[in-house]
Amino acid sequence: MNLALLSLAILPGATSDWPLQPRPEVVHGFELPAKPWLPGHRGVDLAGRPGQPVLAATPGTITYAGPLAGRGVVTITTGARRTTYEPVVPAVSVGATVRAGVVIGRLSATGSHCLPRACLHWGLLQGKQYLNPLTLIPDRPVRLLPLTDLPARGPSPARPTPRAADASPDPPDSNQRTAKLIIAATAALTLTAGLLIRRE
Protein backbone atom coordinates (compact mmCIF):
# COMPACT_ATOMS: atom_id res chain seq x y z
CA MET A 1 0.00 0.00 0.00
CA ASN A 2 1.37 3.42 -0.94
CA LEU A 3 0.46 5.94 1.74
CA ALA A 4 1.21 9.59 0.95
CA LEU A 5 0.42 12.55 3.18
CA LEU A 6 1.00 16.16 2.17
CA SER A 7 1.86 18.53 5.01
CA LEU A 8 -1.12 17.79 7.23
CA ALA A 9 0.24 19.54 10.30
CA ILE A 10 -0.10 23.25 10.87
CA LEU A 11 2.81 24.54 12.90
CA PRO A 12 1.78 25.55 16.43
CA GLY A 13 1.50 29.31 16.86
CA ALA A 14 1.32 29.94 13.11
CA THR A 15 0.27 33.54 12.45
CA SER A 16 1.18 34.24 8.88
CA ASP A 17 0.00 34.96 5.38
CA TRP A 18 1.28 34.66 1.84
CA PRO A 19 4.42 36.73 1.17
CA LEU A 20 3.03 37.83 -2.20
CA GLN A 21 -0.42 39.33 -2.80
CA PRO A 22 -2.79 38.46 -4.32
CA ARG A 23 -2.40 34.79 -3.40
CA PRO A 24 0.30 33.50 -5.75
CA GLU A 25 0.57 30.34 -7.81
CA VAL A 26 2.88 27.73 -6.28
CA VAL A 27 5.26 27.03 -9.18
CA HIS A 28 7.46 24.48 -7.38
CA GLY A 29 6.54 22.76 -4.12
CA PHE A 30 8.61 21.69 -1.12
CA GLU A 31 10.70 18.52 -1.59
CA LEU A 32 12.77 17.56 1.44
CA PRO A 33 15.68 15.30 0.41
CA ALA A 34 16.10 11.92 2.11
CA LYS A 35 19.54 13.03 3.38
CA PRO A 36 20.74 16.60 4.07
CA TRP A 37 23.44 16.42 1.38
CA LEU A 38 21.12 15.16 -1.38
CA PRO A 39 19.38 17.47 -3.87
CA GLY A 40 15.86 18.63 -3.09
CA HIS A 41 13.77 21.79 -2.94
CA ARG A 42 13.99 23.28 0.56
CA GLY A 43 11.17 25.79 0.15
CA VAL A 44 8.45 26.75 -2.31
CA ASP A 45 8.60 28.94 -5.41
CA LEU A 46 5.76 31.45 -5.75
CA ALA A 47 5.00 33.13 -9.09
CA GLY A 48 5.44 36.89 -9.09
CA ARG A 49 6.66 39.79 -11.18
CA PRO A 50 9.87 41.85 -10.92
CA GLY A 51 9.42 44.78 -8.54
CA GLN A 52 6.42 43.22 -6.79
CA PRO A 53 6.32 43.96 -3.02
CA VAL A 54 7.47 41.04 -0.87
CA LEU A 55 5.69 40.87 2.49
CA ALA A 56 6.80 39.43 5.80
CA ALA A 57 4.86 36.17 6.09
CA THR A 58 5.66 35.98 9.81
CA PRO A 59 6.39 38.55 12.51
CA GLY A 60 9.91 38.69 13.91
CA THR A 61 13.32 40.34 13.69
CA ILE A 62 15.32 40.86 10.50
CA THR A 63 18.49 38.83 10.99
CA TYR A 64 19.79 39.04 7.42
CA ALA A 65 19.13 41.47 4.57
CA GLY A 66 21.61 41.57 1.74
CA PRO A 67 23.33 39.66 -1.06
CA LEU A 68 24.05 35.96 -0.74
CA ALA A 69 25.45 33.84 -3.61
CA GLY A 70 24.59 36.54 -6.15
CA ARG A 71 21.00 37.25 -5.09
CA GLY A 72 19.30 39.33 -2.42
CA VAL A 73 18.04 37.48 0.65
CA VAL A 74 15.95 38.54 3.65
CA THR A 75 15.64 36.39 6.78
CA ILE A 76 13.07 36.92 9.55
CA THR A 77 13.72 35.15 12.86
CA THR A 78 11.27 34.38 15.67
CA GLY A 79 12.84 32.19 18.34
CA ALA A 80 14.12 29.03 16.64
CA ARG A 81 12.01 29.68 13.52
CA ARG A 82 13.34 31.50 10.44
CA THR A 83 11.57 32.41 7.22
CA THR A 84 13.69 33.27 4.18
CA TYR A 85 12.83 35.20 1.03
CA GLU A 86 14.85 35.36 -2.22
CA PRO A 87 15.65 36.92 -4.67
CA VAL A 88 14.68 40.18 -3.01
CA VAL A 89 15.96 43.75 -3.09
CA PRO A 90 15.73 44.40 0.68
CA ALA A 91 13.78 47.39 2.04
CA VAL A 92 14.63 46.56 5.67
CA SER A 93 17.77 46.50 7.81
CA VAL A 94 19.17 43.88 10.18
CA GLY A 95 17.76 44.35 13.67
CA ALA A 96 14.41 45.80 12.55
CA THR A 97 11.28 44.25 14.06
CA VAL A 98 8.49 43.53 11.57
CA ARG A 99 4.96 42.22 11.77
CA ALA A 100 3.29 39.94 9.24
CA GLY A 101 2.18 41.79 6.11
CA VAL A 102 4.88 44.52 6.20
CA VAL A 103 6.83 45.13 2.97
CA ILE A 104 10.37 43.80 3.43
CA GLY A 105 11.58 44.28 -0.15
CA ARG A 106 10.86 43.97 -3.85
CA LEU A 107 10.99 40.80 -5.93
CA SER A 108 14.05 40.67 -8.20
CA ALA A 109 14.39 38.74 -11.45
CA THR A 110 18.10 38.19 -10.75
CA GLY A 111 18.60 34.73 -9.26
CA SER A 112 15.05 33.52 -9.91
CA HIS A 113 14.50 29.75 -9.64
CA CYS A 114 11.84 30.00 -12.39
CA LEU A 115 13.61 31.73 -15.26
CA PRO A 116 12.45 33.20 -17.55
CA ARG A 117 9.65 33.88 -15.04
CA ALA A 118 10.18 35.75 -11.80
CA CYS A 119 9.33 33.90 -8.63
CA LEU A 120 9.94 34.17 -4.89
CA HIS A 121 11.69 31.28 -3.17
CA TRP A 122 10.15 31.15 0.31
CA GLY A 123 11.80 28.96 2.94
CA LEU A 124 11.16 27.91 6.54
CA LEU A 125 13.59 26.50 9.09
CA GLN A 126 12.90 25.35 12.64
CA GLY A 127 16.36 25.22 14.20
CA LYS A 128 18.38 23.39 11.51
CA GLN A 129 15.40 21.49 10.08
CA TYR A 130 13.89 22.64 6.77
CA LEU A 131 10.09 22.58 6.78
CA ASN A 132 7.38 23.29 4.24
CA PRO A 133 6.51 27.01 4.57
CA LEU A 134 2.97 26.31 3.36
CA THR A 135 2.35 24.80 6.82
CA LEU A 136 2.36 28.40 8.09
CA ILE A 137 -0.76 29.28 6.10
CA PRO A 138 -3.72 28.55 8.38
CA ASP A 139 -6.42 28.55 5.67
CA ARG A 140 -4.63 26.58 2.97
CA PRO A 141 -6.56 23.58 1.61
CA VAL A 142 -5.57 20.16 2.96
CA ARG A 143 -5.08 17.61 0.21
CA LEU A 144 -4.67 13.83 0.55
CA LEU A 145 -3.12 11.75 -2.18
CA PRO A 146 -4.63 8.40 -3.16
CA LEU A 147 -3.74 5.48 -0.91
CA THR A 148 -2.91 3.24 -3.87
CA ASP A 149 -1.62 3.67 -7.39
CA LEU A 150 -4.23 1.32 -8.86
CA PRO A 151 -6.16 2.68 -11.86
CA ALA A 152 -9.92 2.98 -11.68
CA ARG A 153 -11.46 -0.44 -12.03
CA GLY A 154 -14.07 -1.38 -14.55
CA PRO A 155 -16.92 -3.80 -13.81
CA SER A 156 -15.71 -6.70 -11.68
CA PRO A 157 -15.71 -10.08 -13.41
CA ALA A 158 -18.04 -12.67 -11.98
CA ARG A 159 -16.39 -14.61 -9.16
CA PRO A 160 -16.72 -18.38 -8.97
CA THR A 161 -19.00 -19.62 -6.22
CA PRO A 162 -16.85 -20.79 -3.30
CA ARG A 163 -17.04 -24.41 -2.31
CA ALA A 164 -18.35 -25.31 1.12
CA ALA A 165 -14.82 -26.13 2.36
CA ASP A 166 -13.41 -22.67 1.59
CA ALA A 167 -16.56 -20.56 1.86
CA SER A 168 -14.91 -17.55 3.56
CA PRO A 169 -16.08 -14.53 1.53
CA ASP A 170 -13.70 -11.63 0.86
CA PRO A 171 -14.33 -8.56 3.03
CA PRO A 172 -16.38 -5.88 1.26
CA ASP A 173 -14.49 -3.08 -0.53
CA SER A 174 -15.99 -0.54 1.90
CA ASN A 175 -14.29 -2.32 4.83
CA GLN A 176 -10.93 -2.19 3.02
CA ARG A 177 -11.37 1.53 2.31
CA THR A 178 -12.28 2.15 5.95
CA ALA A 179 -9.16 0.31 7.12
CA LYS A 180 -6.98 2.37 4.77
CA LEU A 181 -8.54 5.61 6.00
CA ILE A 182 -7.88 4.60 9.61
CA ILE A 183 -4.24 3.87 8.75
CA ALA A 184 -3.92 7.25 7.00
CA ALA A 185 -5.46 9.10 9.97
CA THR A 186 -3.15 7.28 12.40
CA ALA A 187 -0.13 8.22 10.29
CA ALA A 188 -1.24 11.86 10.19
CA LEU A 189 -1.68 11.96 13.97
CA THR A 190 1.73 10.32 14.46
CA LEU A 191 3.33 12.91 12.16
CA THR A 192 1.66 15.78 14.02
CA ALA A 193 2.67 14.37 17.41
CA GLY A 194 6.26 13.98 16.19
CA LEU A 195 6.38 17.64 15.12
CA LEU A 196 4.97 18.77 18.46
CA ILE A 197 7.43 16.62 20.46
CA ARG A 198 10.37 17.80 18.33
CA ARG A 199 9.27 21.43 18.87
CA GLU A 200 9.29 20.95 22.68
Tab-separated table of C-alpha atoms in Angstrom:
chain	number	residue	atom	x	y	z
A	1	MET	CA	0.000	0.000	0.000
A	2	ASN	CA	1.365	3.423	-0.939
A	3	LEU	CA	0.460	5.939	1.738
A	4	ALA	CA	1.207	9.586	0.953
A	5	LEU	CA	0.423	12.555	3.175
A	6	LEU	CA	0.995	16.158	2.166
A	7	SER	CA	1.860	18.530	5.014
A	8	LEU	CA	-1.118	17.793	7.227
A	9	ALA	CA	0.243	19.537	10.301
A	10	ILE	CA	-0.098	23.253	10.865
A	11	LEU	CA	2.810	24.542	12.903
A	12	PRO	CA	1.775	25.555	16.433
A	13	GLY	CA	1.500	29.309	16.857
A	14	ALA	CA	1.325	29.938	13.111
A	15	THR	CA	0.272	33.535	12.446
A	16	SER	CA	1.182	34.235	8.881
A	17	ASP	CA	-0.003	34.965	5.381
A	18	TRP	CA	1.276	34.659	1.838
A	19	PRO	CA	4.419	36.725	1.168
A	20	LEU	CA	3.028	37.829	-2.201
A	21	GLN	CA	-0.418	39.327	-2.800
A	22	PRO	CA	-2.795	38.461	-4.317
A	23	ARG	CA	-2.404	34.795	-3.400
A	24	PRO	CA	0.299	33.495	-5.752
A	25	GLU	CA	0.566	30.337	-7.808
A	26	VAL	CA	2.884	27.730	-6.282
A	27	VAL	CA	5.261	27.033	-9.180
A	28	HIS	CA	7.459	24.481	-7.381
A	29	GLY	CA	6.538	22.759	-4.117
A	30	PHE	CA	8.606	21.692	-1.116
A	31	GLU	CA	10.697	18.518	-1.589
A	32	LEU	CA	12.772	17.556	1.440
A	33	PRO	CA	15.680	15.304	0.412
A	34	ALA	CA	16.102	11.918	2.111
A	35	LYS	CA	19.538	13.027	3.381
A	36	PRO	CA	20.736	16.597	4.069
A	37	TRP	CA	23.439	16.424	1.377
A	38	LEU	CA	21.120	15.161	-1.381
A	39	PRO	CA	19.375	17.473	-3.868
A	40	GLY	CA	15.859	18.633	-3.087
A	41	HIS	CA	13.775	21.789	-2.945
A	42	ARG	CA	13.987	23.276	0.556
A	43	GLY	CA	11.167	25.787	0.150
A	44	VAL	CA	8.449	26.755	-2.306
A	45	ASP	CA	8.599	28.943	-5.410
A	46	LEU	CA	5.763	31.452	-5.749
A	47	ALA	CA	4.996	33.127	-9.085
A	48	GLY	CA	5.436	36.892	-9.092
A	49	ARG	CA	6.665	39.790	-11.177
A	50	PRO	CA	9.869	41.848	-10.915
A	51	GLY	CA	9.422	44.782	-8.536
A	52	GLN	CA	6.420	43.222	-6.789
A	53	PRO	CA	6.322	43.962	-3.024
A	54	VAL	CA	7.473	41.035	-0.870
A	55	LEU	CA	5.692	40.874	2.489
A	56	ALA	CA	6.800	39.426	5.804
A	57	ALA	CA	4.858	36.166	6.088
A	58	THR	CA	5.656	35.976	9.814
A	59	PRO	CA	6.394	38.547	12.514
A	60	GLY	CA	9.914	38.690	13.912
A	61	THR	CA	13.315	40.342	13.687
A	62	ILE	CA	15.317	40.855	10.498
A	63	THR	CA	18.486	38.832	10.993
A	64	TYR	CA	19.788	39.035	7.420
A	65	ALA	CA	19.135	41.467	4.574
A	66	GLY	CA	21.615	41.567	1.738
A	67	PRO	CA	23.326	39.664	-1.063
A	68	LEU	CA	24.054	35.956	-0.743
A	69	ALA	CA	25.447	33.839	-3.610
A	70	GLY	CA	24.589	36.542	-6.146
A	71	ARG	CA	21.004	37.253	-5.093
A	72	GLY	CA	19.296	39.332	-2.421
A	73	VAL	CA	18.044	37.478	0.652
A	74	VAL	CA	15.953	38.544	3.654
A	75	THR	CA	15.637	36.388	6.783
A	76	ILE	CA	13.067	36.918	9.550
A	77	THR	CA	13.720	35.146	12.864
A	78	THR	CA	11.268	34.384	15.674
A	79	GLY	CA	12.845	32.190	18.341
A	80	ALA	CA	14.115	29.028	16.637
A	81	ARG	CA	12.009	29.678	13.521
A	82	ARG	CA	13.343	31.499	10.440
A	83	THR	CA	11.566	32.409	7.223
A	84	THR	CA	13.688	33.267	4.176
A	85	TYR	CA	12.831	35.199	1.026
A	86	GLU	CA	14.850	35.358	-2.216
A	87	PRO	CA	15.652	36.918	-4.667
A	88	VAL	CA	14.683	40.179	-3.009
A	89	VAL	CA	15.959	43.748	-3.087
A	90	PRO	CA	15.727	44.405	0.682
A	91	ALA	CA	13.784	47.388	2.039
A	92	VAL	CA	14.627	46.556	5.672
A	93	SER	CA	17.767	46.497	7.806
A	94	VAL	CA	19.167	43.884	10.178
A	95	GLY	CA	17.758	44.353	13.667
A	96	ALA	CA	14.410	45.801	12.549
A	97	THR	CA	11.277	44.247	14.059
A	98	VAL	CA	8.492	43.526	11.575
A	99	ARG	CA	4.964	42.218	11.771
A	100	ALA	CA	3.295	39.937	9.241
A	101	GLY	CA	2.180	41.794	6.108
A	102	VAL	CA	4.881	44.521	6.197
A	103	VAL	CA	6.828	45.125	2.968
A	104	ILE	CA	10.371	43.800	3.427
A	105	GLY	CA	11.582	44.284	-0.149
A	106	ARG	CA	10.856	43.968	-3.849
A	107	LEU	CA	10.991	40.797	-5.932
A	108	SER	CA	14.048	40.670	-8.198
A	109	ALA	CA	14.392	38.740	-11.447
A	110	THR	CA	18.105	38.187	-10.748
A	111	GLY	CA	18.597	34.733	-9.259
A	112	SER	CA	15.045	33.523	-9.908
A	113	HIS	CA	14.496	29.750	-9.645
A	114	CYS	CA	11.843	29.997	-12.390
A	115	LEU	CA	13.613	31.727	-15.262
A	116	PRO	CA	12.451	33.199	-17.555
A	117	ARG	CA	9.647	33.881	-15.039
A	118	ALA	CA	10.183	35.749	-11.796
A	119	CYS	CA	9.331	33.904	-8.626
A	120	LEU	CA	9.937	34.165	-4.895
A	121	HIS	CA	11.695	31.285	-3.168
A	122	TRP	CA	10.148	31.154	0.313
A	123	GLY	CA	11.800	28.961	2.940
A	124	LEU	CA	11.163	27.912	6.544
A	125	LEU	CA	13.586	26.499	9.090
A	126	GLN	CA	12.903	25.351	12.640
A	127	GLY	CA	16.358	25.219	14.198
A	128	LYS	CA	18.376	23.392	11.510
A	129	GLN	CA	15.396	21.490	10.082
A	130	TYR	CA	13.893	22.639	6.773
A	131	LEU	CA	10.094	22.578	6.777
A	132	ASN	CA	7.385	23.289	4.236
A	133	PRO	CA	6.508	27.007	4.567
A	134	LEU	CA	2.969	26.308	3.357
A	135	THR	CA	2.345	24.798	6.820
A	136	LEU	CA	2.363	28.396	8.087
A	137	ILE	CA	-0.756	29.280	6.101
A	138	PRO	CA	-3.725	28.554	8.380
A	139	ASP	CA	-6.419	28.549	5.669
A	140	ARG	CA	-4.632	26.579	2.967
A	141	PRO	CA	-6.563	23.580	1.605
A	142	VAL	CA	-5.567	20.160	2.959
A	143	ARG	CA	-5.076	17.607	0.209
A	144	LEU	CA	-4.672	13.834	0.554
A	145	LEU	CA	-3.120	11.753	-2.175
A	146	PRO	CA	-4.630	8.398	-3.162
A	147	LEU	CA	-3.742	5.478	-0.907
A	148	THR	CA	-2.906	3.236	-3.868
A	149	ASP	CA	-1.619	3.666	-7.391
A	150	LEU	CA	-4.228	1.325	-8.856
A	151	PRO	CA	-6.157	2.680	-11.857
A	152	ALA	CA	-9.916	2.976	-11.675
A	153	ARG	CA	-11.458	-0.442	-12.035
A	154	GLY	CA	-14.075	-1.377	-14.546
A	155	PRO	CA	-16.917	-3.797	-13.809
A	156	SER	CA	-15.707	-6.703	-11.678
A	157	PRO	CA	-15.713	-10.077	-13.414
A	158	ALA	CA	-18.042	-12.667	-11.976
A	159	ARG	CA	-16.394	-14.608	-9.156
A	160	PRO	CA	-16.724	-18.380	-8.967
A	161	THR	CA	-18.997	-19.621	-6.220
A	162	PRO	CA	-16.847	-20.786	-3.299
A	163	ARG	CA	-17.037	-24.413	-2.312
A	164	ALA	CA	-18.353	-25.307	1.121
A	165	ALA	CA	-14.821	-26.133	2.359
A	166	ASP	CA	-13.414	-22.673	1.594
A	167	ALA	CA	-16.561	-20.556	1.861
A	168	SER	CA	-14.914	-17.555	3.563
A	169	PRO	CA	-16.079	-14.533	1.527
A	170	ASP	CA	-13.696	-11.631	0.863
A	171	PRO	CA	-14.330	-8.556	3.033
A	172	PRO	CA	-16.380	-5.879	1.259
A	173	ASP	CA	-14.495	-3.084	-0.531
A	174	SER	CA	-15.985	-0.539	1.897
A	175	ASN	CA	-14.286	-2.320	4.828
A	176	GLN	CA	-10.932	-2.188	3.024
A	177	ARG	CA	-11.368	1.531	2.310
A	178	THR	CA	-12.276	2.152	5.954
A	179	ALA	CA	-9.156	0.306	7.119
A	180	LYS	CA	-6.984	2.367	4.770
A	181	LEU	CA	-8.538	5.613	6.005
A	182	ILE	CA	-7.878	4.600	9.613
A	183	ILE	CA	-4.236	3.871	8.746
A	184	ALA	CA	-3.924	7.255	7.003
A	185	ALA	CA	-5.459	9.099	9.965
A	186	THR	CA	-3.152	7.284	12.403
A	187	ALA	CA	-0.128	8.216	10.289
A	188	ALA	CA	-1.241	11.865	10.190
A	189	LEU	CA	-1.678	11.962	13.968
A	190	THR	CA	1.727	10.317	14.458
A	191	LEU	CA	3.331	12.913	12.158
A	192	THR	CA	1.658	15.779	14.025
A	193	ALA	CA	2.669	14.370	17.413
A	194	GLY	CA	6.259	13.975	16.190
A	195	LEU	CA	6.378	17.637	15.122
A	196	LEU	CA	4.967	18.773	18.462
A	197	ILE	CA	7.431	16.620	20.456
A	198	ARG	CA	10.373	17.803	18.332
A	199	ARG	CA	9.275	21.432	18.871
A	200	GLU	CA	9.286	20.947	22.679
